[in-house]
Short mmCIF file of C-alpha atoms and ligand atoms in Angstrom, two decimals:
data_model
loop_
_atom_site.label_atom_id
_atom_site.label_comp_id
_atom_site.label_asym_id
_atom_site.label_seq_id
_atom_site.Cartn_x
_atom_site.Cartn_y
_atom_site.Cartn_z
CA UNK A 4 45.64 103.61 171.07
CA UNK A 5 45.85 107.24 169.97
CA UNK A 6 49.03 109.25 170.45
CA UNK A 7 49.74 112.78 169.26
CA UNK A 8 52.39 112.75 166.53
CA UNK A 9 54.74 115.63 165.79
CA UNK A 10 55.44 116.54 162.15
CA UNK A 11 58.48 114.25 161.86
CA UNK A 12 56.54 111.33 163.28
CA UNK A 13 53.66 112.14 160.98
CA UNK A 14 56.05 112.04 158.00
CA UNK A 15 57.43 108.73 159.22
CA UNK A 16 53.90 107.34 159.48
CA UNK A 17 53.26 108.39 155.87
CA UNK A 18 56.40 106.57 154.80
CA UNK A 19 55.30 103.44 156.68
CA UNK A 20 51.85 103.54 155.11
CA UNK A 21 53.30 104.00 151.64
CA UNK A 22 55.66 101.10 152.15
CA UNK A 23 52.86 98.84 153.42
CA UNK A 24 50.64 99.86 150.54
CA UNK A 25 53.34 99.01 148.00
CA UNK A 26 54.81 95.83 149.47
CA UNK A 27 52.14 94.08 151.49
CA UNK A 28 50.74 91.96 148.70
CA UNK A 29 47.19 90.55 148.92
CA UNK A 30 48.67 87.01 149.01
CA UNK A 31 50.85 87.81 152.03
CA UNK A 32 47.99 89.55 153.85
CA UNK A 33 45.67 86.61 153.21
CA UNK A 34 48.30 84.14 154.40
CA UNK A 35 48.72 86.22 157.53
CA UNK A 36 44.96 86.33 158.11
CA UNK A 37 44.50 82.60 157.58
CA UNK A 38 47.59 81.41 159.38
CA UNK A 39 46.65 79.28 162.38
CA UNK A 40 50.15 78.82 163.79
CA UNK A 41 52.45 80.92 165.87
CA UNK A 42 54.18 82.28 162.77
CA UNK A 43 53.17 82.48 159.15
CA UNK A 44 54.87 79.73 157.17
CA UNK A 45 57.49 80.32 154.54
CA UNK A 46 57.23 81.26 151.64
CA UNK A 47 54.93 84.13 152.68
CA UNK A 48 56.93 85.06 155.75
CA UNK A 49 60.08 85.00 153.60
CA UNK A 50 58.45 87.27 151.02
CA UNK A 51 57.63 89.78 153.75
CA UNK A 52 61.08 89.39 155.30
CA UNK A 53 62.62 90.18 151.89
CA UNK A 54 60.53 93.34 151.47
CA UNK A 55 61.55 94.60 154.91
CA UNK A 56 65.19 93.67 154.28
CA UNK A 57 65.30 95.60 151.01
CA UNK A 58 63.78 98.62 152.72
CA UNK A 59 66.41 98.34 155.50
CA UNK A 60 63.79 97.80 158.20
CA UNK A 61 64.15 94.11 158.96
CA UNK A 62 66.37 94.55 162.03
CA UNK A 63 64.95 97.89 163.13
CA UNK A 64 65.24 96.90 166.80
CA UNK A 65 68.91 95.83 166.69
CA UNK A 66 71.74 98.09 167.81
CA UNK A 67 72.51 100.53 164.98
CA UNK A 68 76.06 99.22 164.47
CA UNK A 69 74.61 95.82 163.49
CA UNK A 70 71.89 97.10 161.16
CA UNK A 71 69.32 98.62 163.51
CA UNK A 72 67.33 101.68 162.43
CA UNK A 73 67.73 103.74 165.59
CA UNK A 74 64.00 104.43 165.66
CA UNK A 75 62.48 106.21 168.63
CA UNK A 76 59.91 104.30 170.72
CA UNK A 77 57.17 106.24 168.97
CA UNK A 78 58.51 105.30 165.52
CA UNK A 79 58.62 101.65 166.54
CA UNK A 80 55.10 101.87 167.82
CA UNK A 81 53.93 103.55 164.61
CA UNK A 82 55.55 100.89 162.45
CA UNK A 83 54.36 97.91 164.52
CA UNK A 84 50.80 99.10 164.99
CA UNK A 85 50.30 100.20 161.36
CA UNK A 86 51.79 96.96 160.04
CA UNK A 87 49.49 94.95 162.33
CA UNK A 88 46.44 97.01 161.40
CA UNK A 89 47.06 96.35 157.72
CA UNK A 90 47.52 92.63 158.24
CA UNK A 91 51.29 92.25 157.86
CA UNK A 92 52.58 88.90 159.14
CA UNK A 93 54.92 88.78 162.08
CA UNK A 94 58.39 87.88 160.81
CA UNK A 95 59.51 84.54 162.28
CA UNK A 96 61.42 85.77 165.34
CA UNK A 97 63.88 82.93 165.91
CA UNK A 98 66.62 84.63 163.85
CA UNK A 99 65.74 88.33 163.93
CA UNK A 100 64.22 88.46 167.41
CA UNK A 101 66.01 85.76 169.42
CA UNK A 102 69.42 84.48 168.33
CA UNK A 103 70.25 87.76 166.51
CA UNK A 104 70.23 89.92 169.66
CA UNK A 105 72.21 87.22 171.52
CA UNK A 106 74.91 87.19 168.84
CA UNK A 107 74.97 91.03 168.82
CA UNK A 108 75.50 91.02 172.60
CA UNK A 109 77.63 87.93 173.26
CA UNK A 110 78.82 86.55 169.88
CA UNK A 111 82.43 86.47 168.68
CA UNK A 112 83.62 88.77 165.89
CA UNK A 113 83.47 85.83 163.50
CA UNK A 114 79.91 84.97 164.52
CA UNK A 115 78.85 88.59 164.04
CA UNK A 116 80.47 88.80 160.62
CA UNK A 117 79.20 85.44 159.45
CA UNK A 118 75.72 85.04 160.96
CA UNK A 119 74.30 88.55 161.36
CA UNK A 120 74.19 89.36 157.60
CA UNK A 121 72.62 85.95 156.92
CA UNK A 122 69.96 86.56 159.59
CA UNK A 123 69.26 90.01 158.17
CA UNK A 124 68.91 88.80 154.58
CA UNK A 125 66.85 85.76 155.57
CA UNK A 126 69.42 83.39 154.02
CA UNK A 127 69.38 81.39 157.25
CA UNK A 128 66.09 80.27 158.79
CA UNK A 129 66.52 79.47 162.49
CA UNK A 130 64.72 77.34 165.03
CA UNK A 131 65.07 77.25 168.81
CA UNK A 132 66.40 74.09 170.48
CA UNK A 133 65.79 74.71 174.18
CA UNK A 134 63.00 72.39 175.42
CA UNK A 135 63.47 68.66 175.89
CA UNK A 136 61.21 65.86 177.05
CA UNK A 137 61.39 66.48 180.82
CA UNK A 138 62.93 69.94 180.50
CA UNK A 139 60.33 72.62 179.73
CA UNK A 140 59.46 74.90 182.64
CA UNK A 141 62.41 73.34 184.43
CA UNK A 142 64.61 74.11 181.44
CA UNK A 143 67.92 74.00 183.25
CA UNK A 144 67.46 70.26 183.88
CA UNK A 145 68.18 69.67 180.18
CA UNK A 146 70.22 66.59 179.32
CA UNK A 147 71.35 66.97 175.71
CA UNK A 148 75.11 66.82 176.04
CA UNK A 149 78.01 68.17 174.06
CA UNK A 150 81.47 66.72 174.54
CA UNK A 151 84.56 68.56 173.36
CA UNK A 152 86.60 66.57 170.81
CA UNK A 153 89.47 68.55 169.26
CA UNK A 154 88.02 71.53 167.37
CA UNK A 155 84.48 70.18 167.60
CA UNK A 156 81.71 69.55 170.11
CA UNK A 157 79.88 66.25 169.65
CA UNK A 158 76.18 66.57 170.56
CA UNK A 159 73.78 63.78 171.47
CA UNK A 160 70.25 64.09 172.83
CA UNK A 161 66.77 65.23 171.92
CA UNK A 162 64.95 68.55 171.68
CA UNK A 163 61.19 68.79 171.47
CA UNK A 164 58.42 71.20 170.45
CA UNK A 165 60.88 72.79 168.05
CA UNK A 166 58.78 75.23 166.05
CA UNK A 167 59.51 75.28 162.30
CA UNK A 168 62.51 72.94 162.59
CA UNK A 169 61.27 71.38 159.34
CA UNK A 170 61.87 74.71 157.58
CA UNK A 171 65.05 75.69 159.40
CA UNK A 172 68.63 75.28 158.22
CA UNK A 173 70.05 76.45 161.58
CA UNK A 174 69.19 75.73 165.22
CA UNK A 175 70.48 77.44 168.37
CA UNK A 176 70.64 74.86 171.11
CA UNK A 177 71.28 74.71 174.83
CA UNK A 178 73.53 71.76 175.63
CA UNK A 179 75.18 70.42 178.74
CA UNK A 180 78.97 70.61 178.51
CA UNK A 181 79.65 69.69 182.14
CA UNK A 182 77.86 68.49 185.30
CA UNK A 183 77.96 71.03 188.12
CA UNK A 184 76.34 71.31 191.57
CA UNK A 185 73.94 73.94 190.28
CA UNK A 186 72.10 72.64 187.22
CA UNK A 187 72.11 76.12 185.60
CA UNK A 188 75.90 75.90 185.42
CA UNK A 189 77.60 73.76 182.78
CA UNK A 190 75.11 74.67 180.05
CA UNK A 191 76.46 76.05 176.77
CA UNK A 192 74.85 77.85 173.83
CA UNK A 193 75.69 76.35 170.42
CA UNK A 194 74.80 77.34 166.85
CA UNK A 195 74.19 74.18 164.84
CA UNK A 196 73.78 73.59 161.11
CA UNK A 197 70.64 71.47 160.64
CA UNK A 198 72.29 69.76 157.64
CA UNK A 199 75.00 68.28 159.86
CA UNK A 200 75.10 64.46 159.76
CA UNK A 201 73.18 63.02 162.73
CA UNK A 202 70.40 65.65 162.92
CA UNK A 203 66.93 64.15 162.46
CA UNK A 204 63.64 66.10 162.49
CA UNK A 205 60.36 64.33 163.26
CA UNK A 206 56.96 66.07 163.10
CA UNK A 207 54.59 66.58 166.04
CA UNK A 208 51.04 67.22 164.82
CA UNK A 209 49.17 69.91 166.74
CA UNK A 210 45.66 69.69 168.21
CA UNK A 211 44.40 71.44 165.04
CA UNK A 212 45.96 68.71 162.89
CA UNK A 213 48.83 70.80 161.59
CA UNK A 214 52.57 70.41 161.34
CA UNK A 215 54.22 73.28 163.11
CA UNK A 216 56.36 71.72 165.84
CA UNK A 217 58.90 68.91 165.82
CA UNK A 218 61.24 66.66 167.70
CA UNK A 219 64.89 67.19 166.81
CA UNK A 220 67.32 64.34 167.51
CA UNK A 221 71.10 64.76 167.71
CA UNK A 222 73.05 61.59 167.16
CA UNK A 223 76.75 62.41 167.64
CA UNK A 224 76.46 65.64 165.69
CA UNK A 225 79.78 67.46 165.23
CA UNK A 226 79.73 71.24 165.64
CA UNK A 227 82.86 73.39 165.28
CA UNK A 228 83.89 75.09 168.54
CA UNK A 229 83.76 78.48 166.79
CA UNK A 230 79.95 78.03 166.92
CA UNK A 231 79.98 78.28 170.72
CA UNK A 232 78.41 81.58 171.79
CA UNK A 233 80.33 83.34 174.56
CA UNK A 234 81.98 81.14 177.16
CA UNK A 235 81.56 77.41 177.64
CA UNK A 236 79.28 76.70 180.60
CA UNK A 237 77.74 80.21 180.63
CA UNK A 238 74.89 79.44 178.23
CA UNK A 239 72.22 79.81 180.91
CA UNK A 240 72.81 83.54 181.24
CA UNK A 241 72.64 84.00 177.44
CA UNK A 242 69.43 81.95 177.40
CA UNK A 243 67.90 84.15 180.09
CA UNK A 244 68.79 87.22 178.02
CA UNK A 245 67.16 85.60 174.98
CA UNK A 246 64.03 84.60 176.89
CA UNK A 247 63.42 88.21 177.85
CA UNK A 248 63.26 89.00 174.14
CA UNK A 249 61.08 85.95 173.46
CA UNK A 250 58.61 86.99 176.12
CA UNK A 251 58.82 90.70 175.59
CA UNK A 252 60.27 91.17 172.12
CA UNK A 253 58.45 92.97 169.34
CA UNK A 254 55.01 94.22 170.26
CA UNK A 255 52.81 91.33 171.45
CA UNK A 256 49.79 93.64 171.36
CA UNK A 257 49.93 93.62 167.56
CA UNK A 258 48.75 89.98 167.48
CA UNK A 259 45.84 90.86 169.74
CA UNK A 260 45.04 93.92 167.63
CA UNK A 261 44.93 91.75 164.49
CA UNK A 262 42.78 89.14 166.24
CA UNK A 263 40.40 91.85 167.42
CA UNK A 264 40.03 93.15 163.85
CA UNK A 265 39.27 89.61 162.63
CA UNK A 266 36.72 89.21 165.45
CA UNK A 267 35.01 92.43 164.38
CA UNK A 268 34.84 91.18 160.79
CA UNK A 269 33.08 88.03 162.00
CA UNK A 270 30.63 90.10 164.06
CA UNK A 271 29.86 92.34 161.10
CA UNK A 272 29.19 89.37 158.85
CA UNK A 273 27.31 86.92 161.06
CA UNK A 274 23.58 87.24 161.77
CA UNK A 275 22.49 88.16 165.31
CA UNK A 276 19.67 86.64 167.37
CA UNK A 277 17.27 89.49 166.60
CA UNK A 278 15.89 89.26 163.06
CA UNK A 279 17.69 91.71 160.77
CA UNK A 280 20.50 92.25 163.28
CA UNK A 281 24.15 91.42 162.70
CA UNK A 282 26.03 90.03 165.69
CA UNK A 283 27.77 93.36 166.12
CA UNK A 284 24.36 95.02 166.68
CA UNK A 285 23.62 92.84 169.73
CA UNK A 286 24.14 94.56 173.11
CA UNK A 287 25.77 91.60 174.88
CA UNK A 288 28.20 91.18 172.00
CA UNK A 289 29.04 94.89 172.04
CA UNK A 290 29.82 94.61 175.74
CA UNK A 291 32.16 91.68 175.18
CA UNK A 292 33.80 93.44 172.23
CA UNK A 293 34.27 96.56 174.34
CA UNK A 294 35.90 94.62 177.15
CA UNK A 295 38.29 92.87 174.76
CA UNK A 296 39.10 96.14 172.98
CA UNK A 297 39.91 97.81 176.32
CA UNK A 298 42.30 94.97 177.14
CA UNK A 299 44.00 95.41 173.74
CA UNK A 300 44.52 99.13 174.40
CA UNK A 301 45.92 98.39 177.87
CA UNK A 302 48.35 95.90 176.34
CA UNK A 303 49.41 98.41 173.70
CA UNK A 304 50.20 100.87 176.48
CA UNK A 305 52.34 98.29 178.25
CA UNK A 306 54.06 97.52 174.95
CA UNK A 307 54.87 101.19 174.50
CA UNK A 308 56.38 101.31 177.98
CA UNK A 309 58.51 98.31 177.19
CA UNK A 310 59.65 99.67 173.85
CA UNK A 311 60.64 102.91 175.61
CA UNK A 312 62.66 101.00 178.18
CA UNK A 313 64.52 99.06 175.51
CA UNK A 314 65.10 102.15 173.43
CA UNK A 315 66.76 103.74 176.43
CA UNK A 316 69.16 100.79 176.52
CA UNK A 317 67.31 98.80 179.18
CA UNK A 318 66.35 95.17 178.96
CA UNK A 319 62.75 93.96 178.84
CA UNK A 320 63.02 92.61 182.41
CA UNK A 321 59.91 91.57 184.32
CA UNK A 322 57.65 93.67 182.11
CA UNK A 323 58.34 91.00 179.49
CA UNK A 324 56.67 88.41 181.73
CA UNK A 325 53.71 90.69 182.38
CA UNK A 326 53.24 91.43 178.67
CA UNK A 327 53.67 87.76 177.72
CA UNK A 328 51.08 86.61 180.25
CA UNK A 329 48.51 89.31 179.53
CA UNK A 330 49.10 89.08 175.78
CA UNK A 331 48.74 85.31 175.45
CA UNK A 332 45.68 85.20 177.71
CA UNK A 333 44.05 88.08 175.82
CA UNK A 334 44.72 86.42 172.47
CA UNK A 335 43.08 83.24 173.71
CA UNK A 336 40.04 85.23 174.91
CA UNK A 337 39.62 86.88 171.48
CA UNK A 338 40.05 83.60 169.57
CA UNK A 339 37.52 81.95 171.90
CA UNK A 340 35.02 84.78 171.35
CA UNK A 341 35.56 84.43 167.58
CA UNK A 342 34.93 80.70 167.73
CA UNK A 343 31.79 81.22 169.79
CA UNK A 344 30.53 83.84 167.35
CA UNK A 345 30.85 81.38 164.47
CA UNK A 346 29.62 78.36 166.40
CA UNK A 347 29.75 74.98 164.64
CA UNK A 348 30.14 76.79 161.31
CA UNK A 349 33.79 77.35 162.15
CA UNK A 350 34.63 73.69 162.44
CA UNK A 351 35.27 72.65 158.80
CA UNK A 352 38.19 75.05 158.88
CA UNK A 353 40.07 72.29 160.69
CA UNK A 354 40.91 70.78 157.32
CA UNK A 355 42.67 73.93 156.15
CA UNK A 356 46.34 73.45 155.43
CA UNK A 357 48.76 73.17 152.54
CA UNK A 358 50.73 75.55 150.41
CA UNK A 359 47.83 77.72 149.19
CA UNK A 360 45.47 77.51 152.17
CA UNK A 361 43.26 75.86 149.55
CA UNK A 362 39.62 75.72 150.54
CA UNK A 363 37.85 72.49 149.60
CA UNK A 364 35.18 73.25 146.97
CA UNK A 365 32.32 71.94 149.05
CA UNK A 366 33.15 74.08 152.07
CA UNK A 367 30.22 76.14 153.33
CA UNK A 368 32.56 78.55 155.15
CA UNK A 369 32.81 82.19 154.20
CA UNK A 370 36.26 83.78 154.09
CA UNK A 371 35.85 85.36 157.54
CA UNK A 372 35.18 81.92 159.06
CA UNK A 373 38.30 80.25 157.70
CA UNK A 374 41.06 79.27 160.11
CA UNK A 375 39.15 80.42 163.21
CA UNK A 376 38.95 76.93 164.73
CA UNK A 377 42.60 76.21 163.92
CA UNK A 378 43.69 79.44 165.54
CA UNK A 379 41.53 78.83 168.60
CA UNK A 380 42.91 75.30 169.06
CA UNK A 381 46.56 76.03 168.28
CA UNK A 382 46.29 79.21 170.36
CA UNK A 383 45.77 77.12 173.50
CA UNK A 384 49.54 76.64 173.43
CA UNK A 385 50.11 80.40 173.77
CA UNK A 386 50.00 80.24 177.55
CA UNK A 387 52.51 77.37 177.52
CA UNK A 388 55.29 78.17 175.03
CA UNK A 389 57.85 80.86 175.79
CA UNK A 390 57.31 80.04 179.46
CA UNK A 391 53.92 78.95 180.86
CA UNK A 392 51.63 81.50 182.55
CA UNK A 393 52.17 79.91 185.98
CA UNK A 394 55.93 80.34 185.61
CA UNK A 395 55.55 83.95 184.43
CA UNK A 396 53.37 84.73 187.46
CA UNK A 397 56.06 83.26 189.70
CA UNK A 398 58.67 85.57 188.09
CA UNK A 399 56.38 88.60 188.49
CA UNK A 400 55.58 87.70 192.11
CA UNK A 401 59.29 87.37 192.95
CA UNK A 402 59.94 90.84 191.54
CA UNK A 403 57.09 92.38 193.48
CA UNK A 404 57.77 90.76 196.85
C1 LIG B 523 53.23 75.15 170.22
C2 LIG B 523 54.51 75.12 170.99
C3 LIG B 523 55.66 75.60 170.41
C4 LIG B 523 56.87 75.54 171.09
N1 LIG B 523 58.02 75.93 170.46
C5 LIG B 523 59.20 75.75 171.07
C6 LIG B 523 60.43 76.02 170.37
O1 LIG B 523 60.44 76.44 169.22
N2 LIG B 523 61.59 75.76 171.01
C7 LIG B 523 61.64 75.31 172.30
O2 LIG B 523 62.73 75.13 172.83
N3 LIG B 523 60.51 75.03 173.00
C8 LIG B 523 59.30 75.24 172.39
N4 LIG B 523 58.14 74.95 173.08
C9 LIG B 523 58.23 74.37 174.40
C10 LIG B 523 57.73 75.29 175.50
O3 LIG B 523 58.65 76.28 175.81
C11 LIG B 523 57.40 74.38 176.71
O4 LIG B 523 56.27 73.62 176.34
C12 LIG B 523 57.10 75.18 177.96
O5 LIG B 523 58.27 75.76 178.47
C13 LIG B 523 56.45 74.29 179.06
O6 LIG B 523 57.21 73.16 179.30
P1 LIG B 523 56.57 71.69 179.28
O7 LIG B 523 55.80 71.56 177.98
O8 LIG B 523 57.65 70.72 179.52
O9 LIG B 523 55.51 71.70 180.42
P2 LIG B 523 55.80 71.49 181.99
O10 LIG B 523 57.00 72.27 182.36
O11 LIG B 523 55.80 70.04 182.27
O12 LIG B 523 54.53 72.17 182.63
C14 LIG B 523 53.26 71.54 182.66
C15 LIG B 523 52.32 72.42 183.48
O13 LIG B 523 52.81 72.49 184.83
C16 LIG B 523 52.99 73.85 185.22
N5 LIG B 523 54.19 74.00 186.05
C17 LIG B 523 55.42 73.50 185.80
N6 LIG B 523 56.28 73.89 186.78
C18 LIG B 523 55.59 74.68 187.62
C19 LIG B 523 55.92 75.41 188.80
N7 LIG B 523 57.16 75.41 189.29
N8 LIG B 523 54.96 76.12 189.42
C20 LIG B 523 53.68 76.16 188.93
N9 LIG B 523 53.29 75.48 187.82
C21 LIG B 523 54.23 74.76 187.16
C22 LIG B 523 53.16 74.62 183.93
O14 LIG B 523 52.80 75.98 184.06
C23 LIG B 523 52.23 73.86 182.99
O15 LIG B 523 50.91 74.34 183.12
C24 LIG B 523 56.91 75.03 172.40
C25 LIG B 523 55.73 74.57 173.02
C26 LIG B 523 54.55 74.62 172.33
C27 LIG B 523 53.31 74.08 173.00
#
């Protein structure tokens, strides 16, 4: 999307480009391009986190008093779109984008002093313990319980689909501290050290054969009461606040923009049906590309609107659900088109994994074909996690009727 920049914004854009040029290493960009999961794995994501932290930009969207940059909506858009265009990875949002804003808004003074600097520096790596077997869309039916015992809560139960729990040293968890008539009441929001005795992490292997999500078991895990966010029993309202950021935080269009650029690279490098043509020269492909590109621009516009609302002090609200739904469905459409462009040649990429994204020597795949199948398969979850599309549509419909 093109927007007219004034001279200050132009200068800011130059600064962003210079920073990206200097700090976005080829290794980080390649990891970002080849990553098939929701987030790029550490250590690359941590390397990028570190660079942003040192520049003072890691928590640009937080309130200024807690380390935010006070950027205007246009500055945020400039940073997010330029970073995406140049292949920067999304920073894992569980700390910066989810629990961070909740602590800023509802945390105690101690929690702010202790956790916020550790989130900013990347010292703590967080995961999100909301979903349980039997409590996904119907999240408030969760059963993991926490019983008060002196200065501790004692947690027992099971969380599931916990992204990156195997990397995390902290988890924010919704737990039931009392049974009430309304199941949304009696839920509390706890910050739990993953090294606490009684925490066990078990892998769940995704459809693409990768380890990204986990089960997390709590077996009488003791958590100090000072790790309770806000009031006991009020966790549901903090969770709802967090979910707005999960669905609408950052700029979801950047993922689609990056996927579109990767799709174009495939089209420029794969042969078309007409002899001598590349795929990108074929009329039907151009039509499909044009339709996808128009959807990306529309999503960027919605993103801008949302950023403006948040910058003015508003919350993401229902727009978050609209952006989440459109964004995840668009991403799937681009990944599907990419897979179809490659055809069966994309399939060996299923074996890609490991610390260096090492490509087996006998692979016939060119660089632009790597990870396409993995992204297409793992991407099927995009319309499920963070609230399934059907649920989002219900939220949107309620707002409109
Ligand atoms: C890859 C991945 C990563 C995830 N990461 C995390 C994480 O880090 N932390 C975390 O806490 N959770 C995580 N989740 C869990 C995610 O939030 C849930 O999967 C999601 O909320 C859906 O819940 P469910 O899987 O129990 O499906 P269900 O709720 O059982 O839904 C199954 C289907 O039924 C539909 N459905 C359900 N209720 C309704 C209704 N009322 N009306 C219409 N349709 C309905 C849904 O839309 C869906 O299509 C992750 C999930 C995935 C797949």
